[in-house]
Amino acid sequence: NAGVTQTPKFRILKIGQSMTLQCTQDMNHNYMYWYRQDPGMGLKLIYYSVGAGITDKGEVPNGYNVSRSTTEDFPLRLELAAPSQTSVYFCASSPPTGAVGELFFGEGSRLTVL
Amino acid sequence: AQKVTQAQTEISVVEKEDVTLDCVYETRDTTYYLFWYKQPPSGELVFLIRRNSFDEQNERSGRYSWNFQKSTSSFNFTITASQVVDSAVYFCALRINAGGTSYGKLTFGQGTILTVHP
């Protein structure tokens, strides 16, 4: 079972470059999320989506953009990368009802901006 | 605003010891959910448990048990007879009941790194 798949797992960017972190899930979950994990800081929500075509900002959206054209895919785009965006990024998904707050996470994408 | 505090940054124990991970939360909402997630060395977070604010019953699942006390705003997690495979980062998280779109909008604590030595 694939679950939530993120690519790439590691990436080094130069300041000012752009890139897209890919996320796909095969559980037919309506809800998808992007979190970032900074050392000693826990996870913070960047963007989330409640279904195809619907996205909204989380706690730390600046410098990022998302789109949700299908139920399966939720890519995160970084425009003009900055050192402050060095972090581990996690994509997650959840069903819309029942398992409140039970998120299924990908393995993370470690991004370094130099 | 909500806040979750895990004061223990790192804990180191020897196999078979019991260990308790502390979690203190802050919220003004009367309806909320609390969670524990485990992050093993492979990286992905794994859901362990969810409690809602109306259910203060303690819960046990095998070697894991959870103590929820609203009076002290705490939701502590105990591992009995720890094993090397329990080594991971453990996160406590909070979600207020702000409607359907808030399902996955969790506020996480800083995490506690647990190392169990053989």
mmCIF file with all atom_site columns, N, CA, C and O in Angstrom, chain A residues 31 33 35 37 40-45 48 50 57 90 94-107, chain B residues 9 33 35 37 39 42-47 50 89 91 95 97 99-111:
data_model
loop_
_atom_site.group_PDB
_atom_site.id
_atom_site.type_symbol
_atom_site.label_atom_id
_atom_site.label_alt_id
_atom_site.label_comp_id
_atom_site.label_asym_id
_atom_site.label_entity_id
_atom_site.label_seq_id
_atom_site.pdbx_PDB_ins_code
_atom_site.Cartn_x
_atom_site.Cartn_y
_atom_site.Cartn_z
_atom_site.occupancy
_atom_site.B_iso_or_equiv
_atom_site.pdbx_formal_charge
_atom_site.auth_seq_id
_atom_site.auth_comp_id
_atom_site.auth_asym_id
_atom_site.auth_atom_id
_atom_site.pdbx_PDB_model_num
ATOM 1   N N  . TYR A 1 31  ? -9.198  15.368 2.167  1.00 0.00 ? 31  TYR A N  1
ATOM 2   C CA . TYR A 1 31  ? -8.409  16.395 2.824  1.00 0.00 ? 31  TYR A CA 1
ATOM 3   C C  . TYR A 1 31  ? -6.917  16.109 2.661  1.00 0.00 ? 31  TYR A C  1
ATOM 4   O O  . TYR A 1 31  ? -6.460  14.995 2.870  1.00 0.00 ? 31  TYR A O  1
ATOM 5   N N  . TYR A 1 33  ? -2.864  18.110 3.281  1.00 0.00 ? 33  TYR A N  1
ATOM 6   C CA . TYR A 1 33  ? -2.183  19.165 4.040  1.00 0.00 ? 33  TYR A CA 1
ATOM 7   C C  . TYR A 1 33  ? -0.697  19.174 3.712  1.00 0.00 ? 33  TYR A C  1
ATOM 8   O O  . TYR A 1 33  ? -0.119  18.144 3.390  1.00 0.00 ? 33  TYR A O  1
ATOM 9   N N  . TYR A 1 35  ? 2.674   20.399 5.867  1.00 0.00 ? 35  TYR A N  1
ATOM 10  C CA . TYR A 1 35  ? 3.271   20.888 7.098  1.00 0.00 ? 35  TYR A CA 1
ATOM 11  C C  . TYR A 1 35  ? 4.778   21.036 6.881  1.00 0.00 ? 35  TYR A C  1
ATOM 12  O O  . TYR A 1 35  ? 5.372   20.322 6.077  1.00 0.00 ? 35  TYR A O  1
ATOM 13  N N  . GLN A 1 37  ? 8.421   21.052 9.225  1.00 0.00 ? 37  GLN A N  1
ATOM 14  C CA . GLN A 1 37  ? 8.976   20.703 10.530 1.00 0.00 ? 37  GLN A CA 1
ATOM 15  C C  . GLN A 1 37  ? 10.357  21.310 10.664 1.00 0.00 ? 37  GLN A C  1
ATOM 16  O O  . GLN A 1 37  ? 11.286  20.928 9.960  1.00 0.00 ? 37  GLN A O  1
ATOM 17  N N  . GLY A 1 40  ? 13.230  21.346 16.683 1.00 0.00 ? 40  GLY A N  1
ATOM 18  C CA . GLY A 1 40  ? 12.787  21.822 17.981 1.00 0.00 ? 40  GLY A CA 1
ATOM 19  C C  . GLY A 1 40  ? 11.524  22.668 17.953 1.00 0.00 ? 40  GLY A C  1
ATOM 20  O O  . GLY A 1 40  ? 11.180  23.292 18.959 1.00 0.00 ? 40  GLY A O  1
ATOM 21  N N  . MET A 1 41  ? 10.832  22.693 16.820 1.00 0.00 ? 41  MET A N  1
ATOM 22  C CA . MET A 1 41  ? 9.684   23.603 16.706 1.00 0.00 ? 41  MET A CA 1
ATOM 23  C C  . MET A 1 41  ? 8.373   22.871 16.444 1.00 0.00 ? 41  MET A C  1
ATOM 24  O O  . MET A 1 41  ? 7.349   23.503 16.335 1.00 0.00 ? 41  MET A O  1
ATOM 25  N N  . GLY A 1 42  ? 8.394   21.572 16.314 1.00 0.00 ? 42  GLY A N  1
ATOM 26  C CA . GLY A 1 42  ? 7.149   20.885 15.957 1.00 0.00 ? 42  GLY A CA 1
ATOM 27  C C  . GLY A 1 42  ? 6.783   21.135 14.515 1.00 0.00 ? 42  GLY A C  1
ATOM 28  O O  . GLY A 1 42  ? 7.574   21.670 13.734 1.00 0.00 ? 42  GLY A O  1
ATOM 29  N N  . LEU A 1 43  ? 5.582   20.777 14.133 1.00 0.00 ? 43  LEU A N  1
ATOM 30  C CA . LEU A 1 43  ? 5.114   20.953 12.763 1.00 0.00 ? 43  LEU A CA 1
ATOM 31  C C  . LEU A 1 43  ? 4.163   22.132 12.680 1.00 0.00 ? 43  LEU A C  1
ATOM 32  O O  . LEU A 1 43  ? 3.349   22.348 13.585 1.00 0.00 ? 43  LEU A O  1
ATOM 33  N N  . LYS A 1 44  ? 4.267   22.858 11.582 1.00 0.00 ? 44  LYS A N  1
ATOM 34  C CA . LYS A 1 44  ? 3.378   23.987 11.354 1.00 0.00 ? 44  LYS A CA 1
ATOM 35  C C  . LYS A 1 44  ? 2.688   23.823 10.004 1.00 0.00 ? 44  LYS A C  1
ATOM 36  O O  . LYS A 1 44  ? 3.321   23.457 9.015  1.00 0.00 ? 44  LYS A O  1
ATOM 37  N N  . LEU A 1 45  ? 1.400   24.149 9.963  1.00 0.00 ? 45  LEU A N  1
ATOM 38  C CA . LEU A 1 45  ? 0.594   23.966 8.766  1.00 0.00 ? 45  LEU A CA 1
ATOM 39  C C  . LEU A 1 45  ? 0.853   25.088 7.773  1.00 0.00 ? 45  LEU A C  1
ATOM 40  O O  . LEU A 1 45  ? 0.756   26.275 8.117  1.00 0.00 ? 45  LEU A O  1
ATOM 41  N N  . TYR A 1 48  ? -3.693  23.813 3.221  1.00 0.00 ? 48  TYR A N  1
ATOM 42  C CA . TYR A 1 48  ? -4.486  22.609 3.240  1.00 0.00 ? 48  TYR A CA 1
ATOM 43  C C  . TYR A 1 48  ? -5.561  22.691 2.157  1.00 0.00 ? 48  TYR A C  1
ATOM 44  O O  . TYR A 1 48  ? -5.818  23.759 1.590  1.00 0.00 ? 48  TYR A O  1
ATOM 45  N N  . VAL A 1 50  ? -9.512  20.893 1.082  1.00 0.00 ? 50  VAL A N  1
ATOM 46  C CA . VAL A 1 50  ? -10.627 20.023 1.474  1.00 0.00 ? 50  VAL A CA 1
ATOM 47  C C  . VAL A 1 50  ? -11.198 19.266 0.285  1.00 0.00 ? 50  VAL A C  1
ATOM 48  O O  . VAL A 1 50  ? -12.157 18.502 0.446  1.00 0.00 ? 50  VAL A O  1
ATOM 49  N N  . LYS A 1 57  ? -5.091  28.796 3.231  1.00 0.00 ? 57  LYS A N  1
ATOM 50  C CA . LYS A 1 57  ? -3.837  29.011 3.936  1.00 0.00 ? 57  LYS A CA 1
ATOM 51  C C  . LYS A 1 57  ? -3.891  28.423 5.339  1.00 0.00 ? 57  LYS A C  1
ATOM 52  O O  . LYS A 1 57  ? -4.915  28.432 6.004  1.00 0.00 ? 57  LYS A O  1
ATOM 53  N N  . PHE A 1 90  ? 6.274   17.908 5.137  1.00 0.00 ? 90  PHE A N  1
ATOM 54  C CA . PHE A 1 90  ? 5.441   16.717 5.197  1.00 0.00 ? 90  PHE A CA 1
ATOM 55  C C  . PHE A 1 90  ? 4.100   16.983 4.544  1.00 0.00 ? 90  PHE A C  1
ATOM 56  O O  . PHE A 1 90  ? 3.433   17.972 4.841  1.00 0.00 ? 90  PHE A O  1
ATOM 57  N N  . SER A 1 94  ? -6.268  13.024 5.010  1.00 0.00 ? 94  SER A N  1
ATOM 58  C CA . SER A 1 94  ? -7.210  12.432 5.951  1.00 0.00 ? 94  SER A CA 1
ATOM 59  C C  . SER A 1 94  ? -8.574  12.331 5.282  1.00 0.00 ? 94  SER A C  1
ATOM 60  O O  . SER A 1 94  ? -8.896  13.119 4.394  1.00 0.00 ? 94  SER A O  1
ATOM 61  N N  . PRO A 1 95  ? -9.354  11.362 5.728  1.00 0.00 ? 95  PRO A N  1
ATOM 62  C CA . PRO A 1 95  ? -10.720 11.271 5.218  1.00 0.00 ? 95  PRO A CA 1
ATOM 63  C C  . PRO A 1 95  ? -11.554 12.401 5.822  1.00 0.00 ? 95  PRO A C  1
ATOM 64  O O  . PRO A 1 95  ? -11.205 12.926 6.872  1.00 0.00 ? 95  PRO A O  1
ATOM 65  N N  . PRO A 1 96  ? -12.644 12.783 5.215  1.00 0.00 ? 96  PRO A N  1
ATOM 66  C CA . PRO A 1 96  ? -13.409 13.938 5.687  1.00 0.00 ? 96  PRO A CA 1
ATOM 67  C C  . PRO A 1 96  ? -14.232 13.692 6.935  1.00 0.00 ? 96  PRO A C  1
ATOM 68  O O  . PRO A 1 96  ? -14.585 14.610 7.633  1.00 0.00 ? 96  PRO A O  1
ATOM 69  N N  . THR A 1 97  ? -14.529 12.462 7.242  1.00 0.00 ? 97  THR A N  1
ATOM 70  C CA . THR A 1 97  ? -15.367 12.193 8.409  1.00 0.00 ? 97  THR A CA 1
ATOM 71  C C  . THR A 1 97  ? -14.787 11.033 9.192  1.00 0.00 ? 97  THR A C  1
ATOM 72  O O  . THR A 1 97  ? -13.927 10.308 8.718  1.00 0.00 ? 97  THR A O  1
ATOM 73  N N  . GLY A 1 98  ? -15.282 10.871 10.397 1.00 0.00 ? 98  GLY A N  1
ATOM 74  C CA . GLY A 1 98  ? -14.917 9.703  11.182 1.00 0.00 ? 98  GLY A CA 1
ATOM 75  C C  . GLY A 1 98  ? -13.612 9.868  11.936 1.00 0.00 ? 98  GLY A C  1
ATOM 76  O O  . GLY A 1 98  ? -13.607 10.194 13.112 1.00 0.00 ? 98  GLY A O  1
ATOM 77  N N  . ALA A 1 99  ? -12.515 9.685  11.269 1.00 0.00 ? 99  ALA A N  1
ATOM 78  C CA . ALA A 1 99  ? -11.215 9.670  11.943 1.00 0.00 ? 99  ALA A CA 1
ATOM 79  C C  . ALA A 1 99  ? -10.718 11.089 12.131 1.00 0.00 ? 99  ALA A C  1
ATOM 80  O O  . ALA A 1 99  ? -9.752  11.507 11.514 1.00 0.00 ? 99  ALA A O  1
ATOM 81  N N  . VAL A 1 100 ? -11.371 11.830 13.010 1.00 0.00 ? 100 VAL A N  1
ATOM 82  C CA . VAL A 1 100 ? -11.038 13.229 13.214 1.00 0.00 ? 100 VAL A CA 1
ATOM 83  C C  . VAL A 1 100 ? -9.581  13.404 13.601 1.00 0.00 ? 100 VAL A C  1
ATOM 84  O O  . VAL A 1 100 ? -9.138  12.879 14.604 1.00 0.00 ? 100 VAL A O  1
ATOM 85  N N  . GLY A 1 101 ? -8.865  14.171 12.790 1.00 0.00 ? 101 GLY A N  1
ATOM 86  C CA . GLY A 1 101 ? -7.492  14.492 13.124 1.00 0.00 ? 101 GLY A CA 1
ATOM 87  C C  . GLY A 1 101 ? -6.510  13.379 12.890 1.00 0.00 ? 101 GLY A C  1
ATOM 88  O O  . GLY A 1 101 ? -5.315  13.569 13.120 1.00 0.00 ? 101 GLY A O  1
ATOM 89  N N  . GLU A 1 102 ? -6.959  12.213 12.444 1.00 0.00 ? 102 GLU A N  1
ATOM 90  C CA . GLU A 1 102 ? -6.013  11.131 12.171 1.00 0.00 ? 102 GLU A CA 1
ATOM 91  C C  . GLU A 1 102 ? -5.453  11.353 10.787 1.00 0.00 ? 102 GLU A C  1
ATOM 92  O O  . GLU A 1 102 ? -6.113  11.099 9.780  1.00 0.00 ? 102 GLU A O  1
ATOM 93  N N  . LEU A 1 103 ? -4.243  11.856 10.750 1.00 0.00 ? 103 LEU A N  1
ATOM 94  C CA . LEU A 1 103 ? -3.599  12.170 9.492  1.00 0.00 ? 103 LEU A CA 1
ATOM 95  C C  . LEU A 1 103 ? -2.677  11.037 9.072  1.00 0.00 ? 103 LEU A C  1
ATOM 96  O O  . LEU A 1 103 ? -2.061  10.377 9.904  1.00 0.00 ? 103 LEU A O  1
ATOM 97  N N  . PHE A 1 104 ? -2.582  10.855 7.778  1.00 0.00 ? 104 PHE A N  1
ATOM 98  C CA . PHE A 1 104 ? -1.655  9.887  7.199  1.00 0.00 ? 104 PHE A CA 1
ATOM 99  C C  . PHE A 1 104 ? -0.556  10.702 6.527  1.00 0.00 ? 104 PHE A C  1
ATOM 100 O O  . PHE A 1 104 ? -0.824  11.470 5.609  1.00 0.00 ? 104 PHE A O  1
ATOM 101 N N  . PHE A 1 105 ? 0.666   10.508 7.005  1.00 0.00 ? 105 PHE A N  1
ATOM 102 C CA . PHE A 1 105 ? 1.774   11.332 6.552  1.00 0.00 ? 105 PHE A CA 1
ATOM 103 C C  . PHE A 1 105 ? 2.648   10.606 5.541  1.00 0.00 ? 105 PHE A C  1
ATOM 104 O O  . PHE A 1 105 ? 2.801   9.372  5.583  1.00 0.00 ? 105 PHE A O  1
ATOM 105 N N  . GLY A 1 106 ? 3.254   11.402 4.660  1.00 0.00 ? 106 GLY A N  1
ATOM 106 C CA . GLY A 1 106 ? 4.322   10.895 3.819  1.00 0.00 ? 106 GLY A CA 1
ATOM 107 C C  . GLY A 1 106 ? 5.618   10.861 4.611  1.00 0.00 ? 106 GLY A C  1
ATOM 108 O O  . GLY A 1 106 ? 5.648   11.247 5.782  1.00 0.00 ? 106 GLY A O  1
ATOM 109 N N  . GLU A 1 107 ? 6.694   10.426 3.976  1.00 0.00 ? 107 GLU A N  1
ATOM 110 C CA . GLU A 1 107 ? 7.970   10.274 4.663  1.00 0.00 ? 107 GLU A CA 1
ATOM 111 C C  . GLU A 1 107 ? 8.760   11.567 4.744  1.00 0.00 ? 107 GLU A C  1
ATOM 112 O O  . GLU A 1 107 ? 9.813   11.611 5.367  1.00 0.00 ? 107 GLU A O  1
ATOM 113 N N  . THR B 2 9   ? 12.726  17.781 26.052 1.00 0.00 ? 9   THR B N  1
ATOM 114 C CA . THR B 2 9   ? 13.275  17.768 24.699 1.00 0.00 ? 9   THR B CA 1
ATOM 115 C C  . THR B 2 9   ? 13.791  16.380 24.342 1.00 0.00 ? 9   THR B C  1
ATOM 116 O O  . THR B 2 9   ? 13.547  15.878 23.243 1.00 0.00 ? 9   THR B O  1
ATOM 117 N N  . TYR B 2 33  ? -9.695  18.240 20.541 1.00 0.00 ? 33  TYR B N  1
ATOM 118 C CA . TYR B 2 33  ? -9.163  16.888 20.451 1.00 0.00 ? 33  TYR B CA 1
ATOM 119 C C  . TYR B 2 33  ? -7.661  16.928 20.703 1.00 0.00 ? 33  TYR B C  1
ATOM 120 O O  . TYR B 2 33  ? -6.975  17.861 20.307 1.00 0.00 ? 33  TYR B O  1
ATOM 121 N N  . PHE B 2 35  ? -3.991  14.547 20.530 1.00 0.00 ? 35  PHE B N  1
ATOM 122 C CA . PHE B 2 35  ? -3.406  13.440 19.779 1.00 0.00 ? 35  PHE B CA 1
ATOM 123 C C  . PHE B 2 35  ? -1.968  13.185 20.231 1.00 0.00 ? 35  PHE B C  1
ATOM 124 O O  . PHE B 2 35  ? -1.299  14.075 20.727 1.00 0.00 ? 35  PHE B O  1
ATOM 125 N N  . TYR B 2 37  ? 1.390   11.451 18.198 1.00 0.00 ? 37  TYR B N  1
ATOM 126 C CA . TYR B 2 37  ? 1.957   10.873 16.987 1.00 0.00 ? 37  TYR B CA 1
ATOM 127 C C  . TYR B 2 37  ? 3.382   10.428 17.285 1.00 0.00 ? 37  TYR B C  1
ATOM 128 O O  . TYR B 2 37  ? 4.085   11.040 18.087 1.00 0.00 ? 37  TYR B O  1
ATOM 129 N N  . GLN B 2 39  ? 7.121   9.552  15.469 1.00 0.00 ? 39  GLN B N  1
ATOM 130 C CA . GLN B 2 39  ? 7.946   9.731  14.276 1.00 0.00 ? 39  GLN B CA 1
ATOM 131 C C  . GLN B 2 39  ? 9.180   8.855  14.403 1.00 0.00 ? 39  GLN B C  1
ATOM 132 O O  . GLN B 2 39  ? 10.173  9.224  15.021 1.00 0.00 ? 39  GLN B O  1
ATOM 133 N N  . SER B 2 42  ? 12.469  6.462  10.244 1.00 0.00 ? 42  SER B N  1
ATOM 134 C CA . SER B 2 42  ? 12.118  6.499  8.818  1.00 0.00 ? 42  SER B CA 1
ATOM 135 C C  . SER B 2 42  ? 11.495  7.835  8.421  1.00 0.00 ? 42  SER B C  1
ATOM 136 O O  . SER B 2 42  ? 11.480  8.188  7.237  1.00 0.00 ? 42  SER B O  1
ATOM 137 N N  . GLY B 2 43  ? 10.967  8.581  9.391  1.00 0.00 ? 43  GLY B N  1
ATOM 138 C CA . GLY B 2 43  ? 10.549  9.951  9.116  1.00 0.00 ? 43  GLY B CA 1
ATOM 139 C C  . GLY B 2 43  ? 9.065   10.230 9.135  1.00 0.00 ? 43  GLY B C  1
ATOM 140 O O  . GLY B 2 43  ? 8.668   11.315 9.561  1.00 0.00 ? 43  GLY B O  1
ATOM 141 N N  . GLU B 2 44  ? 8.227   9.301  8.672  1.00 0.00 ? 44  GLU B N  1
ATOM 142 C CA . GLU B 2 44  ? 6.806   9.646  8.593  1.00 0.00 ? 44  GLU B CA 1
ATOM 143 C C  . GLU B 2 44  ? 6.157   9.583  9.970  1.00 0.00 ? 44  GLU B C  1
ATOM 144 O O  . GLU B 2 44  ? 6.501   8.749  10.789 1.00 0.00 ? 44  GLU B O  1
ATOM 145 N N  . LEU B 2 45  ? 5.244   10.479 10.224 1.00 0.00 ? 45  LEU B N  1
ATOM 146 C CA . LEU B 2 45  ? 4.536   10.481 11.507 1.00 0.00 ? 45  LEU B CA 1
ATOM 147 C C  . LEU B 2 45  ? 3.433   9.436  11.470 1.00 0.00 ? 45  LEU B C  1
ATOM 148 O O  . LEU B 2 45  ? 2.717   9.294  10.478 1.00 0.00 ? 45  LEU B O  1
ATOM 149 N N  . VAL B 2 46  ? 3.285   8.752  12.595 1.00 0.00 ? 46  VAL B N  1
ATOM 150 C CA . VAL B 2 46  ? 2.289   7.696  12.703 1.00 0.00 ? 46  VAL B CA 1
ATOM 151 C C  . VAL B 2 46  ? 1.330   8.033  13.841 1.00 0.00 ? 46  VAL B C  1
ATOM 152 O O  . VAL B 2 46  ? 1.764   8.298  14.968 1.00 0.00 ? 46  VAL B O  1
ATOM 153 N N  . PHE B 2 47  ? 0.056   8.023  13.542 1.00 0.00 ? 47  PHE B N  1
ATOM 154 C CA . PHE B 2 47  ? -0.981  8.316  14.537 1.00 0.00 ? 47  PHE B CA 1
ATOM 155 C C  . PHE B 2 47  ? -0.995  7.227  15.603 1.00 0.00 ? 47  PHE B C  1
ATOM 156 O O  . PHE B 2 47  ? -0.968  6.036  15.301 1.00 0.00 ? 47  PHE B O  1
ATOM 157 N N  . ARG B 2 50  ? -6.177  9.404  19.773 1.00 0.00 ? 50  ARG B N  1
ATOM 158 C CA . ARG B 2 50  ? -6.959  10.632 19.790 1.00 0.00 ? 50  ARG B CA 1
ATOM 159 C C  . ARG B 2 50  ? -7.907  10.588 20.998 1.00 0.00 ? 50  ARG B C  1
ATOM 160 O O  . ARG B 2 50  ? -8.501  9.550  21.291 1.00 0.00 ? 50  ARG B O  1
ATOM 161 N N  . VAL B 2 89  ? 10.736  10.106 17.837 1.00 0.00 ? 89  VAL B N  1
ATOM 162 C CA . VAL B 2 89  ? 10.287  11.412 18.320 1.00 0.00 ? 89  VAL B CA 1
ATOM 163 C C  . VAL B 2 89  ? 8.772   11.319 18.491 1.00 0.00 ? 89  VAL B C  1
ATOM 164 O O  . VAL B 2 89  ? 8.076   10.833 17.601 1.00 0.00 ? 89  VAL B O  1
ATOM 165 N N  . PHE B 2 91  ? 5.194   13.305 19.259 1.00 0.00 ? 91  PHE B N  1
ATOM 166 C CA . PHE B 2 91  ? 4.549   14.613 19.212 1.00 0.00 ? 91  PHE B CA 1
ATOM 167 C C  . PHE B 2 91  ? 3.159   14.544 19.832 1.00 0.00 ? 91  PHE B C  1
ATOM 168 O O  . PHE B 2 91  ? 2.377   13.632 19.536 1.00 0.00 ? 91  PHE B O  1
ATOM 169 N N  . ARG B 2 95  ? -6.326  19.864 18.377 1.00 0.00 ? 95  ARG B N  1
ATOM 170 C CA . ARG B 2 95  ? -7.187  20.380 17.326 1.00 0.00 ? 95  ARG B CA 1
ATOM 171 C C  . ARG B 2 95  ? -8.465  20.882 17.943 1.00 0.00 ? 95  ARG B C  1
ATOM 172 O O  . ARG B 2 95  ? -9.131  20.150 18.667 1.00 0.00 ? 95  ARG B O  1
ATOM 173 N N  . ASN B 2 97  ? -12.397 22.288 17.792 1.00 0.00 ? 97  ASN B N  1
ATOM 174 C CA . ASN B 2 97  ? -13.539 21.861 17.003 1.00 0.00 ? 97  ASN B CA 1
ATOM 175 C C  . ASN B 2 97  ? -14.146 23.066 16.303 1.00 0.00 ? 97  ASN B C  1
ATOM 176 O O  . ASN B 2 97  ? -15.138 23.629 16.732 1.00 0.00 ? 97  ASN B O  1
ATOM 177 N N  . GLY B 2 99  ? -15.262 23.253 13.129 1.00 0.00 ? 99  GLY B N  1
ATOM 178 C CA . GLY B 2 99  ? -15.991 22.950 11.913 1.00 0.00 ? 99  GLY B CA 1
ATOM 179 C C  . GLY B 2 99  ? -15.271 21.965 11.030 1.00 0.00 ? 99  GLY B C  1
ATOM 180 O O  . GLY B 2 99  ? -14.142 21.577 11.300 1.00 0.00 ? 99  GLY B O  1
ATOM 181 N N  . GLY B 2 100 ? -15.939 21.591 9.926  1.00 0.00 ? 100 GLY B N  1
ATOM 182 C CA . GLY B 2 100 ? -15.421 20.510 9.103  1.00 0.00 ? 100 GLY B CA 1
ATOM 183 C C  . GLY B 2 100 ? -14.059 20.747 8.519  1.00 0.00 ? 100 GLY B C  1
ATOM 184 O O  . GLY B 2 100 ? -13.262 19.833 8.393  1.00 0.00 ? 100 GLY B O  1
ATOM 185 N N  . THR B 2 101 ? -13.734 21.995 8.172  1.00 0.00 ? 101 THR B N  1
ATOM 186 C CA . THR B 2 101 ? -12.455 22.212 7.515  1.00 0.00 ? 101 THR B CA 1
ATOM 187 C C  . THR B 2 101 ? -11.286 22.161 8.481  1.00 0.00 ? 101 THR B C  1
ATOM 188 O O  . THR B 2 101 ? -10.144 22.273 8.073  1.00 0.00 ? 101 THR B O  1
ATOM 189 N N  . SER B 2 102 ? -11.557 22.008 9.754  1.00 0.00 ? 102 SER B N  1
ATOM 190 C CA . SER B 2 102 ? -10.457 22.001 10.711 1.00 0.00 ? 102 SER B CA 1
ATOM 191 C C  . SER B 2 102 ? -9.958  20.603 11.015 1.00 0.00 ? 102 SER B C  1
ATOM 192 O O  . SER B 2 102 ? -9.117  20.423 11.886 1.00 0.00 ? 102 SER B O  1
ATOM 193 N N  . TYR B 2 103 ? -10.434 19.599 10.293 1.00 0.00 ? 103 TYR B N  1
ATOM 194 C CA . TYR B 2 103 ? -10.104 18.226 10.638 1.00 0.00 ? 103 TYR B CA 1
ATOM 195 C C  . TYR B 2 103 ? -8.626  17.981 10.834 1.00 0.00 ? 103 TYR B C  1
ATOM 196 O O  . TYR B 2 103 ? -8.210  17.326 11.756 1.00 0.00 ? 103 TYR B O  1
ATOM 197 N N  . GLY B 2 104 ? -7.823  18.482 9.913  1.00 0.00 ? 104 GLY B N  1
ATOM 198 C CA . GLY B 2 104 ? -6.400  18.164 10.003 1.00 0.00 ? 104 GLY B CA 1
ATOM 199 C C  . GLY B 2 104 ? -5.557  19.330 10.445 1.00 0.00 ? 104 GLY B C  1
ATOM 200 O O  . GLY B 2 104 ? -4.328  19.292 10.350 1.00 0.00 ? 104 GLY B O  1
ATOM 201 N N  . LYS B 2 105 ? -6.163  20.410 10.936 1.00 0.00 ? 105 LYS B N  1
ATOM 202 C CA . LYS B 2 105 ? -5.416  21.595 11.331 1.00 0.00 ? 105 LYS B CA 1
ATOM 203 C C  . LYS B 2 105 ? -4.984  21.419 12.773 1.00 0.00 ? 105 LYS B C  1
ATOM 204 O O  . LYS B 2 105 ? -5.645  21.875 13.704 1.00 0.00 ? 105 LYS B O  1
ATOM 205 N N  . LEU B 2 106 ? -3.868  20.752 12.929 1.00 0.00 ? 106 LEU B N  1
ATOM 206 C CA . LEU B 2 106 ? -3.369  20.428 14.249 1.00 0.00 ? 106 LEU B CA 1
ATOM 207 C C  . LEU B 2 106 ? -2.303  21.416 14.687 1.00 0.00 ? 106 LEU B C  1
ATOM 208 O O  . LEU B 2 106 ? -1.510  21.885 13.879 1.00 0.00 ? 106 LEU B O  1
ATOM 209 N N  . THR B 2 107 ? -2.289  21.680 15.981 1.00 0.00 ? 107 THR B N  1
ATOM 210 C CA . THR B 2 107 ? -1.207  22.440 16.595 1.00 0.00 ? 107 THR B CA 1
ATOM 211 C C  . THR B 2 107 ? -0.317  21.438 17.301 1.00 0.00 ? 107 THR B C  1
ATOM 212 O O  . THR B 2 107 ? -0.779  20.740 18.213 1.00 0.00 ? 107 THR B O  1
ATOM 213 N N  . PHE B 2 108 ? 0.937   21.366 16.884 1.00 0.00 ? 108 PHE B N  1
ATOM 214 C CA . PHE B 2 108 ? 1.852   20.367 17.423 1.00 0.00 ? 108 PHE B CA 1
ATOM 215 C C  . PHE B 2 108 ? 2.738   20.959 18.511 1.00 0.00 ? 108 PHE B C  1
ATOM 216 O O  . PHE B 2 108 ? 3.092   22.145 18.478 1.00 0.00 ? 108 PHE B O  1
ATOM 217 N N  . GLY B 2 109 ? 3.117   20.100 19.441 1.00 0.00 ? 109 GLY B N  1
ATOM 218 C CA . GLY B 2 109 ? 4.175   20.452 20.369 1.00 0.00 ? 109 GLY B CA 1
ATOM 219 C C  . GLY B 2 109 ? 5.524   20.302 19.693 1.00 0.00 ? 109 GLY B C  1
ATOM 220 O O  . GLY B 2 109 ? 5.619   19.917 18.521 1.00 0.00 ? 109 GLY B O  1
ATOM 221 N N  . GLN B 2 110 ? 6.565   20.606 20.435 1.00 0.00 ? 110 GLN B N  1
ATOM 222 C CA . GLN B 2 110 ? 7.908   20.629 19.870 1.00 0.00 ? 110 GLN B CA 1
ATOM 223 C C  . GLN B 2 110 ? 8.482   19.227 19.676 1.00 0.00 ? 110 GLN B C  1
ATOM 224 O O  . GLN B 2 110 ? 9.470   19.059 18.969 1.00 0.00 ? 110 GLN B O  1
ATOM 225 N N  . GLY B 2 111 ? 7.866   18.254 20.291 1.00 0.00 ? 111 GLY B N  1
ATOM 226 C CA . GLY B 2 111 ? 8.351   16.890 20.161 1.00 0.00 ? 111 GLY B CA 1
ATOM 227 C C  . GLY B 2 111 ? 9.321   16.508 21.271 1.00 0.00 ? 111 GLY B C  1
ATOM 228 O O  . GLY B 2 111 ? 10.058  17.351 21.788 1.00 0.00 ? 111 GLY B O  1
#
